[in-house]
Amino acid sequence: MSDPYDDVPYDIHPFPQTHPSRLAAVATLFGLDPPPVDHCRVLELGCAHGGNLLPLAEAFPHATFVGVDASARQVADADRTARAANLSNVTLRHADILDIDAGYGLFDTVLCHGVFSWVPEPVRRKILDVCAAHLTPNGVAYVSYNTYPGWHLRGAVRDMMRYHAARFADPRERIGQARALLDFLAQASANDTGPYGTLLRTELGRVRELSDSYLYHEHLEAVNDPLYFHQFAELAARHGLRYLGEARVGTMVATNFTPDVRKGVEALAADPVQTEQYLDFVRNRTFRESLLVRADAAPDWAIRPDAVRRLHVGLAHRPDGDATDFSPKTTARYRTPSGLTISTSRPALKAAMRVLGAAWPGTAPFAELEAGVAGLLGAADAGLAAVVLNTYLASDLLELHAAAVPAVRVGERPAALAVARARLAAGEDGAATRRHEFYRATDLDRHLIPLLDGTRDRAALVDRMAGVGGFRVEQDGRPVTDPAARRAALGRMVDEALDRYAEVGLLTG
Ligand SMILES: C[S@@+](CC[C@H](N)C(=O)[O-])C[C@H]1O[C@@H](n2cnc3c(N)ncnc32)[C@H](O)[C@@H]1O
């Protein structure tokens, strides 16, 4: 039988929320003492092309990474990229999760993104067994999965697509036919203003936006078994694991709900698992990214601001504006990636945003942030750790990391991340940044980034770009053909591109 992931490979994307440095930060908040990320051991189950694992291996050359996947085609692809990027700290295994044995050893981080709900029950149980048997005492496992109640409606649309696509064998035709059905349903429900039509249109709108590969694997494949959160937590406990929290800790915080909801959940729930379950009912949650630890680990859910002092603080994106007035009389507004606007008059937060904006795309150790804030305000603010923690918990404005993310400016002979160079040289549409985010490449990037190996200065880069056949240089929408004008335009394009790579975190020098 052919492997569906060989037929339609999964998109090559990094998942910032799975970064071992972020997971170690969450563990630190919950009172655990995770080992240093720079020397950690990471196992990824269902690593596919290594879109998540390989950039991590490049970021931490003294750490060890093992990826396992059942798709021969994807593992071969990951292996090719690892070799092209000269990574010697990663092992990629074409193997079934069911066959993982004691020989794999212990890991500080086990990652399993996008697998649990999409594999048969014995594999699901084995994933939890692997976490229990292969985690070090302070290790953390990340497992993502689809949840109810949100997946009841989502599952209905999936059932409709699968019913229709079942008549077609070829994967591409199945995708095309599923999309045709979505179009038909959207049209058929256009005038239905009742609850069914409204719900259906909302879900159709979401599914129609998905990439072919995501639509195929999430909605057309045979297995997609969501479960309620309490069922996941019970299953984990039966396998010798304890629920630690969510990778995005902010989603756990009842204070982000209205006081009425908070009071209601407090009255209904007797423990953190029940609290989470009732909150899922309230928000119709569809997806979770849960962290598990060994049953003998003893997390403390009362997060203390002092834990932040051991971490590095960063921004989720560069702020659009920069507050210059730190007095408590003026309000500054910051947009978060999820579209929230945080308004604050707190001098410490405004000053922290300024210091972190200057560190972008890197992070600052808390002590450095504290010193920077004191410098801007003229005195230290004893409440800074609490301000940082509360902002981190209440929004996605700030990030916490256990290891630093460096900011690298454009060097004399610019160098880009080796995995990004290898991916783009192989014709991929983008690559992971140092912030472990996906950078979608332009046509220029696909030619330029592979050249950034630290051996060429700006003039040599422009020379090489000028020699790239078929690369169109335009000015005001018209092609530039005169050789001198083309070279000058290319020079400007290379300069802008290098600044952009520094800004998104694609450079190593
Ligand atoms: C939906 S993809 C997710 C890939 C990647 N982790 C992500 O989230 O983008 C599921 C992956 O798990 C792999 N997989 C499924 N069952 C497996 C098994 N029993 N053993 C090893 N890998 C498996 C598939 O080959 C595929 O690459």
CSV table of C-alpha atoms in Angstrom, one decimal, residues 62-302:
chain,number,residue,atom,x,y,z
A,62,HIS,CA,26.1,20.7,20.7
A,63,ALA,CA,22.7,19.2,21.2
A,64,THR,CA,21.6,15.9,19.7
A,65,PHE,CA,18.5,15.4,17.5
A,66,VAL,CA,16.8,12.2,16.3
A,67,GLY,CA,13.9,12.3,13.8
A,68,VAL,CA,11.6,9.3,13.0
A,69,ASP,CA,9.2,9.0,10.2
A,70,ALA,CA,7.5,6.2,8.3
A,71,SER,CA,7.6,8.0,4.9
A,72,ALA,CA,10.7,7.0,3.0
A,73,ARG,CA,10.4,9.9,0.6
A,74,GLN,CA,10.2,12.5,3.3
A,75,VAL,CA,13.1,11.0,5.4
A,76,ALA,CA,15.3,10.8,2.3
A,77,ASP,CA,14.5,14.5,1.7
A,78,ALA,CA,15.3,15.4,5.3
A,79,ASP,CA,18.6,13.4,5.0
A,80,ARG,CA,19.6,15.3,1.8
A,81,THR,CA,19.0,18.6,3.4
A,82,ALA,CA,20.9,17.6,6.6
A,83,ARG,CA,23.9,16.6,4.5
A,84,ALA,CA,23.8,19.7,2.3
A,85,ALA,CA,23.7,21.8,5.5
A,86,ASN,CA,26.6,19.8,7.0
A,87,LEU,CA,24.6,18.9,10.1
A,88,SER,CA,26.5,16.2,12.1
A,89,ASN,CA,24.2,16.3,15.2
A,90,VAL,CA,21.0,14.9,13.7
A,91,THR,CA,20.0,11.3,12.9
A,92,LEU,CA,17.0,10.7,10.7
A,93,ARG,CA,15.4,7.3,10.8
A,94,HIS,CA,13.0,5.8,8.3
A,95,ALA,CA,11.1,3.8,10.9
A,96,ASP,CA,7.7,3.1,12.4
A,97,ILE,CA,7.0,4.8,15.8
A,98,LEU,CA,5.7,1.3,16.8
A,99,ASP,CA,9.3,0.0,16.5
A,100,ILE,CA,11.0,2.5,18.8
A,101,ASP,CA,12.9,0.6,21.5
A,102,ALA,CA,15.2,1.2,24.4
A,103,GLY,CA,18.1,1.6,22.0
A,104,TYR,CA,17.0,5.1,21.2
A,105,GLY,CA,18.0,6.3,24.7
A,106,LEU,CA,16.6,9.2,26.7
A,107,PHE,CA,15.6,12.7,25.6
A,108,ASP,CA,15.0,16.0,27.2
A,109,THR,CA,12.4,17.0,24.6
A,110,VAL,CA,10.1,14.7,22.7
A,111,LEU,CA,8.2,16.4,19.9
A,112,CYS,CA,5.1,15.0,18.2
A,113,HIS,CA,3.3,17.6,16.1
A,114,GLY,CA,0.5,16.8,13.8
A,115,VAL,CA,0.6,13.0,14.4
A,116,PHE,CA,-1.4,11.9,17.4
A,117,SER,CA,-4.9,12.4,16.0
A,118,TRP,CA,-4.0,11.1,12.6
A,119,VAL,CA,-2.6,7.6,13.5
A,120,PRO,CA,-4.4,4.4,14.5
A,121,GLU,CA,-5.0,3.7,18.2
A,122,PRO,CA,-1.9,1.4,18.7
A,123,VAL,CA,0.4,4.1,17.4
A,124,ARG,CA,-1.3,6.7,19.7
A,125,ARG,CA,-0.7,4.5,22.7
A,126,LYS,CA,2.9,3.9,21.6
A,127,ILE,CA,3.5,7.7,21.3
A,128,LEU,CA,2.6,8.1,24.9
A,129,ASP,CA,4.6,5.0,25.8
A,130,VAL,CA,7.6,6.5,24.1
A,131,CYS,CA,7.2,9.8,26.0
A,132,ALA,CA,7.0,7.9,29.3
A,133,ALA,CA,9.9,5.6,28.6
A,134,HIS,CA,12.3,8.0,26.8
A,135,LEU,CA,11.9,11.3,28.8
A,136,THR,CA,14.7,12.3,31.1
A,137,PRO,CA,13.5,13.2,34.7
A,138,ASN,CA,13.0,16.9,33.9
A,139,GLY,CA,12.2,16.3,30.2
A,140,VAL,CA,9.1,17.7,28.5
A,141,ALA,CA,7.0,16.1,25.7
A,142,TYR,CA,5.0,18.1,23.3
A,143,VAL,CA,1.9,16.4,21.7
A,144,SER,CA,-0.6,18.2,19.5
A,145,TYR,CA,-4.0,16.8,18.7
A,146,ASN,CA,-7.5,17.7,17.5
A,147,THR,CA,-10.1,18.2,20.2
A,148,TYR,CA,-13.8,18.2,20.9
A,149,PRO,CA,-16.2,20.0,21.1
A,150,GLY,CA,-14.7,22.1,18.2
A,151,TRP,CA,-14.1,19.1,16.0
A,152,HIS,CA,-17.8,18.0,15.9
A,153,LEU,CA,-18.6,20.6,13.2
A,154,ARG,CA,-15.2,20.4,11.6
A,155,GLY,CA,-15.6,16.6,11.5
A,156,ALA,CA,-19.0,17.0,9.7
A,157,VAL,CA,-17.4,18.9,6.8
A,158,ARG,CA,-14.6,16.4,6.7
A,159,ASP,CA,-17.1,13.5,6.5
A,160,MET,CA,-18.8,15.3,3.6
A,161,MET,CA,-15.6,15.7,1.7
A,162,ARG,CA,-14.5,12.1,2.4
A,163,TYR,CA,-17.9,10.8,1.2
A,164,HIS,CA,-17.5,12.7,-2.1
A,165,ALA,CA,-13.8,12.1,-2.6
A,166,ALA,CA,-14.1,8.3,-2.0
A,167,ARG,CA,-15.1,7.8,-5.6
A,168,PHE,CA,-11.7,9.0,-6.8
A,169,ALA,CA,-8.4,7.1,-6.4
A,170,ASP,CA,-5.8,9.6,-7.5
A,171,PRO,CA,-4.7,11.9,-4.6
A,172,ARG,CA,-4.7,15.1,-6.8
A,173,GLU,CA,-8.2,14.3,-8.1
A,174,ARG,CA,-9.4,13.7,-4.6
A,175,ILE,CA,-8.2,17.1,-3.5
A,176,GLY,CA,-9.8,18.7,-6.6
A,177,GLN,CA,-13.1,17.0,-6.1
A,178,ALA,CA,-13.1,17.9,-2.4
A,179,ARG,CA,-12.6,21.5,-3.3
A,180,ALA,CA,-15.4,21.3,-5.9
A,181,LEU,CA,-17.7,20.0,-3.1
A,182,LEU,CA,-16.7,22.9,-0.8
A,183,ASP,CA,-17.6,25.4,-3.6
A,184,PHE,CA,-20.9,23.7,-4.2
A,185,LEU,CA,-21.8,23.8,-0.4
A,186,ALA,CA,-20.7,27.4,-0.1
A,187,GLN,CA,-23.0,28.3,-3.0
A,188,ALA,CA,-25.9,26.1,-1.7
A,189,SER,CA,-25.8,27.6,1.8
A,190,ALA,CA,-25.2,31.3,0.6
A,191,ASN,CA,-28.8,32.3,1.5
A,192,ASP,CA,-29.3,30.2,4.6
A,193,THR,CA,-29.2,32.6,7.5
A,194,GLY,CA,-30.2,30.0,10.1
A,195,PRO,CA,-27.7,28.5,12.5
A,196,TYR,CA,-26.7,25.6,10.2
A,197,GLY,CA,-26.0,27.8,7.2
A,198,THR,CA,-24.0,30.3,9.4
A,199,LEU,CA,-21.9,27.6,11.0
A,200,LEU,CA,-21.4,25.8,7.7
A,201,ARG,CA,-20.2,28.9,5.9
A,202,THR,CA,-17.8,29.8,8.6
A,203,GLU,CA,-16.2,26.3,8.5
A,204,LEU,CA,-16.2,26.2,4.6
A,205,GLY,CA,-14.5,29.6,4.6
A,206,ARG,CA,-11.7,28.2,6.8
A,207,VAL,CA,-11.3,24.9,4.9
A,208,ARG,CA,-11.2,26.5,1.5
A,209,GLU,CA,-8.2,28.6,2.6
A,210,LEU,CA,-6.1,25.5,3.4
A,211,SER,CA,-3.2,24.3,1.3
A,212,ASP,CA,-3.7,21.2,-0.8
A,213,SER,CA,-1.3,19.2,1.4
A,214,TYR,CA,-3.0,20.3,4.6
A,215,LEU,CA,-6.5,19.7,3.2
A,216,TYR,CA,-5.5,16.2,2.1
A,217,HIS,CA,-3.9,15.0,5.3
A,218,GLU,CA,-6.2,16.7,7.7
A,219,HIS,CA,-9.6,16.2,6.0
A,220,LEU,CA,-9.3,13.4,3.4
A,221,GLU,CA,-7.1,10.8,5.2
A,222,ALA,CA,-8.7,7.7,6.8
A,223,VAL,CA,-7.7,8.5,10.4
A,224,ASN,CA,-8.5,11.7,12.2
A,225,ASP,CA,-9.7,10.9,15.7
A,226,PRO,CA,-10.2,14.0,17.9
A,227,LEU,CA,-10.8,13.5,21.6
A,228,TYR,CA,-11.8,15.6,24.6
A,229,PHE,CA,-9.0,17.1,26.6
A,230,HIS,CA,-10.0,15.2,29.7
A,231,GLN,CA,-9.7,12.0,27.7
A,232,PHE,CA,-6.2,12.9,26.6
A,233,ALA,CA,-5.1,13.8,30.2
A,234,GLU,CA,-6.6,10.5,31.5
A,235,LEU,CA,-4.8,8.5,28.7
A,236,ALA,CA,-1.5,10.2,29.4
A,237,ALA,CA,-1.9,9.4,33.2
A,238,ARG,CA,-2.6,5.7,32.3
A,239,HIS,CA,0.7,5.8,30.4
A,240,GLY,CA,2.8,7.1,33.3
A,241,LEU,CA,2.7,10.8,32.3
A,242,ARG,CA,1.5,13.9,33.9
A,243,TYR,CA,-0.1,16.9,32.2
A,244,LEU,CA,2.1,20.0,32.6
A,245,GLY,CA,0.3,22.6,30.6
A,246,GLU,CA,-0.1,24.0,27.1
A,247,ALA,CA,2.8,25.0,24.9
A,248,ARG,CA,1.0,28.4,24.5
A,249,VAL,CA,0.6,29.0,28.2
A,250,GLY,CA,-1.6,32.0,27.6
A,251,THR,CA,-4.4,29.8,26.4
A,252,MET,CA,-4.6,28.2,29.9
A,253,VAL,CA,-5.2,31.3,31.8
A,254,ALA,CA,-8.8,31.7,33.0
A,255,THR,CA,-8.0,35.4,33.7
A,256,ASN,CA,-8.2,36.0,29.9
A,257,PHE,CA,-11.9,35.3,30.2
A,258,THR,CA,-14.6,37.5,31.6
A,259,PRO,CA,-15.1,37.5,35.4
A,260,ASP,CA,-18.4,35.6,34.9
A,261,VAL,CA,-16.8,32.8,32.9
A,262,ARG,CA,-13.9,32.7,35.4
A,263,LYS,CA,-16.3,32.4,38.4
A,264,GLY,CA,-18.4,29.8,36.6
A,265,VAL,CA,-15.3,27.6,35.8
A,266,GLU,CA,-14.0,28.0,39.3
A,267,ALA,CA,-17.3,26.7,40.7
A,268,LEU,CA,-17.4,23.8,38.3
A,269,ALA,CA,-13.8,22.6,38.2
A,270,ALA,CA,-11.9,20.8,41.0
A,271,ASP,CA,-8.4,20.6,39.4
A,272,PRO,CA,-6.4,22.1,36.5
A,273,VAL,CA,-7.5,19.4,34.0
A,274,GLN,CA,-11.2,20.1,34.7
A,275,THR,CA,-10.6,23.8,34.4
A,276,GLU,CA,-9.0,23.3,31.0
A,277,GLN,CA,-11.9,21.0,30.0
A,278,TYR,CA,-14.6,23.6,30.9
A,279,LEU,CA,-12.7,26.3,29.2
A,280,ASP,CA,-12.7,24.1,26.0
A,281,PHE,CA,-16.5,23.9,26.3
A,282,VAL,CA,-16.7,27.6,26.5
A,283,ARG,CA,-14.5,28.3,23.5
A,284,ASN,CA,-15.3,25.3,21.3
A,285,ARG,CA,-11.7,24.4,21.1
A,286,THR,CA,-10.5,22.4,18.1
A,287,PHE,CA,-6.8,21.9,18.7
A,288,ARG,CA,-4.3,21.5,21.6
A,289,GLU,CA,-0.6,21.5,22.0
A,290,SER,CA,-0.2,19.8,25.4
A,291,LEU,CA,3.0,19.3,27.3
A,292,LEU,CA,3.6,16.1,29.3
A,293,VAL,CA,6.2,15.2,31.9
A,294,ARG,CA,7.0,12.0,33.7
A,295,ALA,CA,4.6,11.0,36.4
A,296,ASP,CA,7.3,11.5,39.0
A,297,ALA,CA,7.9,15.1,38.0
A,298,ALA,CA,6.4,17.7,40.4
A,299,PRO,CA,5.2,20.8,38.5
A,300,ASP,CA,3.9,23.7,40.5
A,301,TRP,CA,1.0,25.5,38.8
A,302,ALA,CA,1.4,28.6,40.9
